[in-house]
PDB file of C-alpha atoms and ligand atoms in Angstrom:
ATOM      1  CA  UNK A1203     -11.383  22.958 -41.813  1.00  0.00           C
ATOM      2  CA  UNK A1204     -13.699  21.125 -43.858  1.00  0.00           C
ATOM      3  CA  UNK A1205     -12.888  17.750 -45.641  1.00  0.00           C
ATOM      4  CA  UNK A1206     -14.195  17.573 -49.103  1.00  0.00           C
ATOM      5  CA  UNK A1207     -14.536  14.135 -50.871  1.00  0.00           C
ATOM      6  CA  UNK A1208     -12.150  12.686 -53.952  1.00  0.00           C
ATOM      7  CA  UNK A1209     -15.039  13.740 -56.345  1.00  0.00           C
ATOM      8  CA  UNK A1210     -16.390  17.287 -57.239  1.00  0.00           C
ATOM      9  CA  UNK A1211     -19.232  16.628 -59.668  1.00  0.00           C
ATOM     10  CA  UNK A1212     -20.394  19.983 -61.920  1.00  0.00           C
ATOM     11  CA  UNK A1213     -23.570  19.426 -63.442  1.00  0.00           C
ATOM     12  CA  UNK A1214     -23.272  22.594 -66.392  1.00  0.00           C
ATOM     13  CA  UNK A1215     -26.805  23.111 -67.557  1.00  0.00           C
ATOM     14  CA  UNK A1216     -25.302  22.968 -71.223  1.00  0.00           C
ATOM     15  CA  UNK A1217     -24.351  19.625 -71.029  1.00  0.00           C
ATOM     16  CA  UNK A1218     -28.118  18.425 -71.125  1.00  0.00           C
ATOM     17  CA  UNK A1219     -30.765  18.544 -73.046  1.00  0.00           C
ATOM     18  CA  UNK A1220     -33.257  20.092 -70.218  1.00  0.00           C
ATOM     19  CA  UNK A1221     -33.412  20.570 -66.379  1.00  0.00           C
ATOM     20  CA  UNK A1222     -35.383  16.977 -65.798  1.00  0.00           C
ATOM     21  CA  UNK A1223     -32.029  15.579 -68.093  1.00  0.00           C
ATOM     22  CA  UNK A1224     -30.215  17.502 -65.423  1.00  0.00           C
ATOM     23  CA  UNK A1225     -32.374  16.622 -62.405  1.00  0.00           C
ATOM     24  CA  UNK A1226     -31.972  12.788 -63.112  1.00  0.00           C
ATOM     25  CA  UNK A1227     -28.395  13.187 -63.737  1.00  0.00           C
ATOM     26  CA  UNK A1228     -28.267  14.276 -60.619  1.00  0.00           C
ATOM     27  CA  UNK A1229     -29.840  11.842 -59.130  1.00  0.00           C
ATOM     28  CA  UNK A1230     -28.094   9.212 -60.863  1.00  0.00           C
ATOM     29  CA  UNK A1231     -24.527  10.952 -59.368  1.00  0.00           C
ATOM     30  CA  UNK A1232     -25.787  10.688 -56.262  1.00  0.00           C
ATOM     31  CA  UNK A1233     -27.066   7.034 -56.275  1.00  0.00           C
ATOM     32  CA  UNK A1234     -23.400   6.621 -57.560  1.00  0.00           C
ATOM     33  CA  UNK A1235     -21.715   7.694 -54.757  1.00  0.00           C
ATOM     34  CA  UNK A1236     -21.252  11.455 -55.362  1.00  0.00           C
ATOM     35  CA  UNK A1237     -21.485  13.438 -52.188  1.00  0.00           C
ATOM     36  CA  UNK A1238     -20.670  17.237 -53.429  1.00  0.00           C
ATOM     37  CA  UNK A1239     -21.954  18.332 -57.094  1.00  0.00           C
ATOM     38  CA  UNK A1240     -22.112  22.115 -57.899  1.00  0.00           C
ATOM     39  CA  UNK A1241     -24.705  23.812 -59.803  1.00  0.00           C
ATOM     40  CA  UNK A1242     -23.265  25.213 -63.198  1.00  0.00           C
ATOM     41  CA  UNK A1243     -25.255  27.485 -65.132  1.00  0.00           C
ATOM     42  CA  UNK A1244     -23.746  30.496 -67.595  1.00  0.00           C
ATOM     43  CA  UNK A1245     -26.736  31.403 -69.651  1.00  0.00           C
ATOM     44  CA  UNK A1246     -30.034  31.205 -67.538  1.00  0.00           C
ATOM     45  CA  UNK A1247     -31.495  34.211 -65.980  1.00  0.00           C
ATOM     46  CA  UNK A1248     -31.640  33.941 -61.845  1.00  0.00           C
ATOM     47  CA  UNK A1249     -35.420  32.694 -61.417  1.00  0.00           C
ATOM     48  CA  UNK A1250     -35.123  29.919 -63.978  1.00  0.00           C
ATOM     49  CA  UNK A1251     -31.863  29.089 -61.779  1.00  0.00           C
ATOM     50  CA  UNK A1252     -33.619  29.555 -58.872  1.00  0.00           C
ATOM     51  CA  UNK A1253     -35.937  27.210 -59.868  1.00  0.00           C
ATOM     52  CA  UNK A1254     -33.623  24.242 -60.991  1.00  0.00           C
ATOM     53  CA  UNK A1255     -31.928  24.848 -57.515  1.00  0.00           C
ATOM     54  CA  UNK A1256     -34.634  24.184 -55.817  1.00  0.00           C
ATOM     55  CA  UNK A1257     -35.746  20.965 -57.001  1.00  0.00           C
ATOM     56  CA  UNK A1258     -32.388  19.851 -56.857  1.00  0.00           C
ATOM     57  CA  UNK A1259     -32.272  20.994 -52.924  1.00  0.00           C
ATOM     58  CA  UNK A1260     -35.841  18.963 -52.962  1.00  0.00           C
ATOM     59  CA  UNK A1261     -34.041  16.087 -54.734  1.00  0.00           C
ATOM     60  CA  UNK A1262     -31.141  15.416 -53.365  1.00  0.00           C
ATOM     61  CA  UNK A1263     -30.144  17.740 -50.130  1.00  0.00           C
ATOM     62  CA  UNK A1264     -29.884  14.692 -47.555  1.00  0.00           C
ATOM     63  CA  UNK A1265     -27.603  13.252 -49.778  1.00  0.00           C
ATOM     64  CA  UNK A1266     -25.206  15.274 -51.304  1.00  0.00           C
ATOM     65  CA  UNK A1267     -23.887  19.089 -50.647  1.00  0.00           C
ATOM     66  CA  UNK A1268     -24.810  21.694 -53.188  1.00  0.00           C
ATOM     67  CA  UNK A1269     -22.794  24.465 -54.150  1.00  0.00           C
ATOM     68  CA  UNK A1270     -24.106  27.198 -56.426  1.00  0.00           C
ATOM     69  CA  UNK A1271     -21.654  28.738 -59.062  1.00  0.00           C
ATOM     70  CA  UNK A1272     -21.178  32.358 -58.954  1.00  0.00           C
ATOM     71  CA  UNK A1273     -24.203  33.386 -57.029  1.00  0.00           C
ATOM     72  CA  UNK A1274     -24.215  33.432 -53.594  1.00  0.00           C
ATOM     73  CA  UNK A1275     -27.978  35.225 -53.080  1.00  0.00           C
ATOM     74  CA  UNK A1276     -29.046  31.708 -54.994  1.00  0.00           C
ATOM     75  CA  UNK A1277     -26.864  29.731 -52.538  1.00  0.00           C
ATOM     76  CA  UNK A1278     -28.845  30.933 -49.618  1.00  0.00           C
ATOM     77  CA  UNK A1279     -32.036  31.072 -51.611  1.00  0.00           C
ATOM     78  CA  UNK A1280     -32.011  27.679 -52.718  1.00  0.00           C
ATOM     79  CA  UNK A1281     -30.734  26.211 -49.522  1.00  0.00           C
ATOM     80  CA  UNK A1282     -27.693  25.198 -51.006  1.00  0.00           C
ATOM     81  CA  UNK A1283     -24.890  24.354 -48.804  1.00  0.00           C
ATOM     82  CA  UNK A1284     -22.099  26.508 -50.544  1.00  0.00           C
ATOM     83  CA  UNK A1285     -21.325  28.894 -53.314  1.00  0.00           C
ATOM     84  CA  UNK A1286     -18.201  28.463 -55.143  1.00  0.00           C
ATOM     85  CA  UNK A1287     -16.780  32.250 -56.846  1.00  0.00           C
ATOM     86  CA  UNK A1288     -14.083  32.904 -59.726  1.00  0.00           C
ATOM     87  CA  UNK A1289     -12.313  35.873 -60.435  1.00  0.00           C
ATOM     88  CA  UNK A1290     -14.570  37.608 -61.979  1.00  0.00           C
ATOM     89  CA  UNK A1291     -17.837  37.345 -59.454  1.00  0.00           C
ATOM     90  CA  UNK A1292     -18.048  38.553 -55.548  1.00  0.00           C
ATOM     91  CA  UNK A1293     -14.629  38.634 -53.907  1.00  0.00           C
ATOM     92  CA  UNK A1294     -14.585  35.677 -51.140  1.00  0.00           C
ATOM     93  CA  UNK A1295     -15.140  38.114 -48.351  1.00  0.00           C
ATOM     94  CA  UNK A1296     -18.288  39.553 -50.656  1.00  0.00           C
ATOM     95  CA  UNK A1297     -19.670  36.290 -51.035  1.00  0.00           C
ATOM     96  CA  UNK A1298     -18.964  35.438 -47.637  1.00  0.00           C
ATOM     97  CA  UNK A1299     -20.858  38.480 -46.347  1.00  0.00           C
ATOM     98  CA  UNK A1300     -24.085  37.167 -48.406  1.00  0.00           C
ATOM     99  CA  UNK A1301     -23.757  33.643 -47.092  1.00  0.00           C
ATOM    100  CA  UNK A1302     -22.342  33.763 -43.590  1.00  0.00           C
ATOM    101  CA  UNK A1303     -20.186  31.743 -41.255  1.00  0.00           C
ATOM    102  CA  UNK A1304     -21.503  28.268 -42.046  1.00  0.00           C
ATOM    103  CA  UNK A1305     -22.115  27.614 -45.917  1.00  0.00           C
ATOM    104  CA  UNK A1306     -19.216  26.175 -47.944  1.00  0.00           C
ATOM    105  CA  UNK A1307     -17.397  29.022 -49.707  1.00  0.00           C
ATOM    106  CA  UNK A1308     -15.351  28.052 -52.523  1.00  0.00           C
ATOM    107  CA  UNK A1309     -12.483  30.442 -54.950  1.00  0.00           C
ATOM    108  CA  UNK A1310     -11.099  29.498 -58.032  1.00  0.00           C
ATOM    109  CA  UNK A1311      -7.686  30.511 -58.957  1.00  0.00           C
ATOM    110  CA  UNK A1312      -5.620  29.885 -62.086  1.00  0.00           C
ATOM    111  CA  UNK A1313      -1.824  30.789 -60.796  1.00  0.00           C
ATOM    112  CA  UNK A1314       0.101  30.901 -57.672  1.00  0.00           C
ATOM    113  CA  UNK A1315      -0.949  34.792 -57.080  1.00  0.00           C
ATOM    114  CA  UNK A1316      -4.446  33.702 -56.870  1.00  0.00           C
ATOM    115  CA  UNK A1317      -4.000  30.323 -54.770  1.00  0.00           C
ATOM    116  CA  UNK A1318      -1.873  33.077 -52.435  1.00  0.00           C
ATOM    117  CA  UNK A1319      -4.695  35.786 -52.021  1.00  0.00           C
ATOM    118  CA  UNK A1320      -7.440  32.904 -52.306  1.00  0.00           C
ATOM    119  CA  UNK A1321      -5.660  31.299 -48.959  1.00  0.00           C
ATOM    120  CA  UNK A1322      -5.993  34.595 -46.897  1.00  0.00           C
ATOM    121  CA  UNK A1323      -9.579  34.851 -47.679  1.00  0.00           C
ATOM    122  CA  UNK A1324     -12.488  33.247 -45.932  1.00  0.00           C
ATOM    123  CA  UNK A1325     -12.287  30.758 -48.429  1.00  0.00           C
ATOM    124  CA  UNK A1326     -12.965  26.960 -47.479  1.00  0.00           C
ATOM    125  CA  UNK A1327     -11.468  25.576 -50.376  1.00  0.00           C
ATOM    126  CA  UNK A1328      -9.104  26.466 -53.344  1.00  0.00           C
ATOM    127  CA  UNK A1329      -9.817  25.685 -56.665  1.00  0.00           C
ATOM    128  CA  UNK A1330      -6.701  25.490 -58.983  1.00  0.00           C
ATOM    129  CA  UNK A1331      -6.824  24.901 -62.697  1.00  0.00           C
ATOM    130  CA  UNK A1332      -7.240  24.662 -65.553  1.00  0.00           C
ATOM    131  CA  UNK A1333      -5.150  21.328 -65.025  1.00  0.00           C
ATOM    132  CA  UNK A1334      -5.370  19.805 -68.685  1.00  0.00           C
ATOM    133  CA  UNK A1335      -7.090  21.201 -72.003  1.00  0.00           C
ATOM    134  CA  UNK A1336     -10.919  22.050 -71.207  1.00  0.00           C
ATOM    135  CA  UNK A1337     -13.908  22.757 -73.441  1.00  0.00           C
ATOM    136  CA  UNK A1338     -16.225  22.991 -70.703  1.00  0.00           C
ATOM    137  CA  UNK A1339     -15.135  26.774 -69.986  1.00  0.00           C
ATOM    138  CA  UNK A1340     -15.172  29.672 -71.996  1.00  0.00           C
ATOM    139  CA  UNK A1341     -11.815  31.739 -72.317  1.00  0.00           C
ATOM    140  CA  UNK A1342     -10.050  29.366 -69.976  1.00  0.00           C
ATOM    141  CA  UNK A1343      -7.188  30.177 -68.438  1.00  0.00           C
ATOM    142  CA  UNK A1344      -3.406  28.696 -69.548  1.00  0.00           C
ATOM    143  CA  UNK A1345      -3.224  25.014 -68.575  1.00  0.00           C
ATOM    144  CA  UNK A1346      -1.243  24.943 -65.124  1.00  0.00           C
ATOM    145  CA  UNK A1347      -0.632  20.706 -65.936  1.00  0.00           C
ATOM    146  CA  UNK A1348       0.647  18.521 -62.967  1.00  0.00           C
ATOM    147  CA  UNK A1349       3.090  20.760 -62.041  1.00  0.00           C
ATOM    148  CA  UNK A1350       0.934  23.520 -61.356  1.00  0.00           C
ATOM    149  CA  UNK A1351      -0.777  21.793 -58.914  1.00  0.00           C
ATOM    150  CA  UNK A1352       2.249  20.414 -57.203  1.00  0.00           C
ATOM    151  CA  UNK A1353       3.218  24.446 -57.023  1.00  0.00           C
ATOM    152  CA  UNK A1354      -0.528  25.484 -55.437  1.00  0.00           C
ATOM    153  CA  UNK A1355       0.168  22.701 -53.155  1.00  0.00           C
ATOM    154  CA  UNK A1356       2.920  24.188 -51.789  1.00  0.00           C
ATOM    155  CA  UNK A1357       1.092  27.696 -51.467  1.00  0.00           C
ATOM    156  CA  UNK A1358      -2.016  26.542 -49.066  1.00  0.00           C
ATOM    157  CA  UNK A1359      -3.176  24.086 -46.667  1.00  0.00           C
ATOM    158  CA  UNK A1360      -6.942  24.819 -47.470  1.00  0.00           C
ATOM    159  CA  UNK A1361      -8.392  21.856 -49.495  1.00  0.00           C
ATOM    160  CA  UNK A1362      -7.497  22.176 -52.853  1.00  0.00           C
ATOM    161  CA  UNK A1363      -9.695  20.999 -55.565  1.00  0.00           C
ATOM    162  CA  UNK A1364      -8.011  20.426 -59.114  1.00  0.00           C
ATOM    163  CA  UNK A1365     -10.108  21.807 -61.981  1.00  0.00           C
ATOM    164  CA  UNK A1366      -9.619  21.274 -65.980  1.00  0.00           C
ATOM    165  CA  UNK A1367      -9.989  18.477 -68.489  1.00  0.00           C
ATOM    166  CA  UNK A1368      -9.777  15.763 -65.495  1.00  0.00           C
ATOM    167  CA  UNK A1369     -10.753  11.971 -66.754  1.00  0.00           C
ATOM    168  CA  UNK A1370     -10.380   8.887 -65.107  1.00  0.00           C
ATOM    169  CA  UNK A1371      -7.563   8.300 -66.881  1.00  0.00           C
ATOM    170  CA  UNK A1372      -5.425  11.258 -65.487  1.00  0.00           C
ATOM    171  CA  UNK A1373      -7.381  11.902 -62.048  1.00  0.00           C
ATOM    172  CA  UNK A1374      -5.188   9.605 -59.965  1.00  0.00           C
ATOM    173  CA  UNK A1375      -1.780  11.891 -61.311  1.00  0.00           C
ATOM    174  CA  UNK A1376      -3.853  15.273 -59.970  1.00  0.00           C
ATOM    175  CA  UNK A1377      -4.287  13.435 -56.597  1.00  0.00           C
ATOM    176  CA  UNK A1378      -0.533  12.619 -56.199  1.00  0.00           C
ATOM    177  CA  UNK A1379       0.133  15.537 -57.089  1.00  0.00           C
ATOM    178  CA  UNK A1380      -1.800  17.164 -53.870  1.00  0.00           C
ATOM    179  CA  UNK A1381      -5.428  17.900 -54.442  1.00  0.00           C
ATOM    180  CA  UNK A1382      -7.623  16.642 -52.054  1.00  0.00           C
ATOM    181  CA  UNK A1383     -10.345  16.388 -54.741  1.00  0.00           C
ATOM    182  CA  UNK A1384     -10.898  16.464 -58.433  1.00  0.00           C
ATOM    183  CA  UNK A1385     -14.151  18.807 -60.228  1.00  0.00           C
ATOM    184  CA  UNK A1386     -15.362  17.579 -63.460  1.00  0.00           C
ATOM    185  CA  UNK A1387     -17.751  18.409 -65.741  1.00  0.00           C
ATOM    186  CA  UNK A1388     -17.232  16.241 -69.114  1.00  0.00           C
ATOM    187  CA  UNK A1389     -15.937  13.189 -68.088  1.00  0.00           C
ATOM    188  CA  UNK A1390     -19.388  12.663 -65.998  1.00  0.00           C
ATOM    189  CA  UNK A1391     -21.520  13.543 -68.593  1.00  0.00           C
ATOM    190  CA  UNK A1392     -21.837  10.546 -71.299  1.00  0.00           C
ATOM    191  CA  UNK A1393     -22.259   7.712 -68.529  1.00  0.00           C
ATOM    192  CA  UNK A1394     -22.418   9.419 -65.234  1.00  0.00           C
ATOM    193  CA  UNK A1395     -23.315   6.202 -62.832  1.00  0.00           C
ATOM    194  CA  UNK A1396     -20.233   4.322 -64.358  1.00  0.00           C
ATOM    195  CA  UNK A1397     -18.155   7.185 -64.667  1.00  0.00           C
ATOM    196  CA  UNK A1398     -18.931   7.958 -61.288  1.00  0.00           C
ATOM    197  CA  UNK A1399     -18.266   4.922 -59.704  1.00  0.00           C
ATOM    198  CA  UNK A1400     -14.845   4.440 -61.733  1.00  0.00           C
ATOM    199  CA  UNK A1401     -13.824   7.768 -60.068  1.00  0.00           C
ATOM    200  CA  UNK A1402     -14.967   6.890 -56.666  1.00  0.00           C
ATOM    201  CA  UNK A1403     -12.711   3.701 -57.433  1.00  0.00           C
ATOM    202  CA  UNK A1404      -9.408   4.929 -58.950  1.00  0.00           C
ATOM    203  CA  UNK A1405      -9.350   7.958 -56.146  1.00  0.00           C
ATOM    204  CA  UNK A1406      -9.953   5.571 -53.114  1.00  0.00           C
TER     205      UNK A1406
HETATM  206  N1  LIG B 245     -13.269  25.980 -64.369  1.00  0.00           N
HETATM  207  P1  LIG B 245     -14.156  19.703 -67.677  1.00  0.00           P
HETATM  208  S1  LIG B 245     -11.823  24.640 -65.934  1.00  0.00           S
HETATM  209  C1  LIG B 245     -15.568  25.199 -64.836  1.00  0.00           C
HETATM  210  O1  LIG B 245      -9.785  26.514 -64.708  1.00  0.00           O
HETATM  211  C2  LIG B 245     -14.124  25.164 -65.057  1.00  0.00           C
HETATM  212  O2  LIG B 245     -11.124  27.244 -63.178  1.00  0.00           O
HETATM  213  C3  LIG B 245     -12.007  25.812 -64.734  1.00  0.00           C
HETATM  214  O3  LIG B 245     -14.746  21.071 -67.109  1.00  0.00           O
HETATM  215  C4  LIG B 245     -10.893  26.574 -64.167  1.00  0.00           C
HETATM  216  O4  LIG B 245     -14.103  18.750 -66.531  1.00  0.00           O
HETATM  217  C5  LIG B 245     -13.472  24.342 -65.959  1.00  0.00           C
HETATM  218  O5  LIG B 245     -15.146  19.280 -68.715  1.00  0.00           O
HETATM  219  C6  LIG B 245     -14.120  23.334 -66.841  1.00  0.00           C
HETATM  220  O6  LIG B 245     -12.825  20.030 -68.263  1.00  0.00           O
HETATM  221  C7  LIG B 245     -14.052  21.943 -66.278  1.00  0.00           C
END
């Protein structure tokens, strides 16, 4: 079983104003404290990705594990140390064909169905949400709130990961509530060392 960290950075491409806005946001996670940030990235074609990937792998791979959203032939490409999957890419078992035995594989799931199929899988972690309101995510799902993550708890003994509008103000409730770790996107964005580091604090 693996043991993922408090904090799940997501560095979405559209947050920034360029990849070297990206790269040094990165960086600046890492310096932070952040030990597992996933690559995000919903309207670049697969060589430009490819490319950011890369330089982050050149960046920052003895620090911090990468995971690659949605594409596990840029996991393995990159040299990326996971891929994480929804419901609409590669089924875990697809993905984990492409990647093999030792990356990170990661599943989201947005209701107690999902976290049940997700735990069956290959998977190495859950991802439950959305938690709280998001505008990070296109078409998300219906909020699950506290509860919901209380309720996945209950379904799995993977690590969970909570996922959906999470702020240091409401990260500590997600953690009593039974995730193991917290993925954010916005919150990180405006004043990612601070932000960081008031994470890393409230979730020690
Ligand atoms: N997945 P923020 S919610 C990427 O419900 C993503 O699976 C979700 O961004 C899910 O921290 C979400 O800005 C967006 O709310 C998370």
């Amino acid at each position: 079983m693996i043991s993922l960290p408090r904090l799940y950075a997501i560095l979405d491409a559209s947050c920034f104003t360029g990849p070297a806005d990206l790269f040094n946001t990165a960086e600046t996670l890492s310096s932070a404290g952040v030990t597992l940030l996933q690559y995000r990235n919903k309207s670049e074609n697969a060589r430009k990705m490819l490319d950011h990937a890369q330089e982050l792998t050149h960046r920052l791979a003895n620090s911090v594990k990468l995971i690659m959203n949605d594409r596990a032939d840029l996991a393995l490409a990159a040299g990326f140390g996971g891929v994480h999957v929804g419901q609409g890419d590669l089924s875990a078992e697809g993905a984990r064909k492409v990647i093999g035995p030792n990356l990170w594989l990661g599943v989201s799931t947005h209701n107690p169905g999902q976290v049940i199929e997700a735990d069956k899988t290959s998977a190495d972690y859950i991802a439950i949400g959305p938690v709280f309101a998001t505008s990070s995510k296109a078409n998300p799902d219906p909020i699950i709130g506290v509860d919901g993550v209380l309720q996945a708890r209950k379904l799995t003994r993977k690590p969970l990961v909570a996922i959906g509008g999470i702020t240091r103000a409401n990260c500590r409730s997600v953690i009593d509530a039974g995730a193991d770790s917290v993925a954010v996107i916005s919150d990180l964005v405006r004043e990612p060392q601070k932000s960081a580091e008031e994470f890393l604090r409230i979730l020690r």
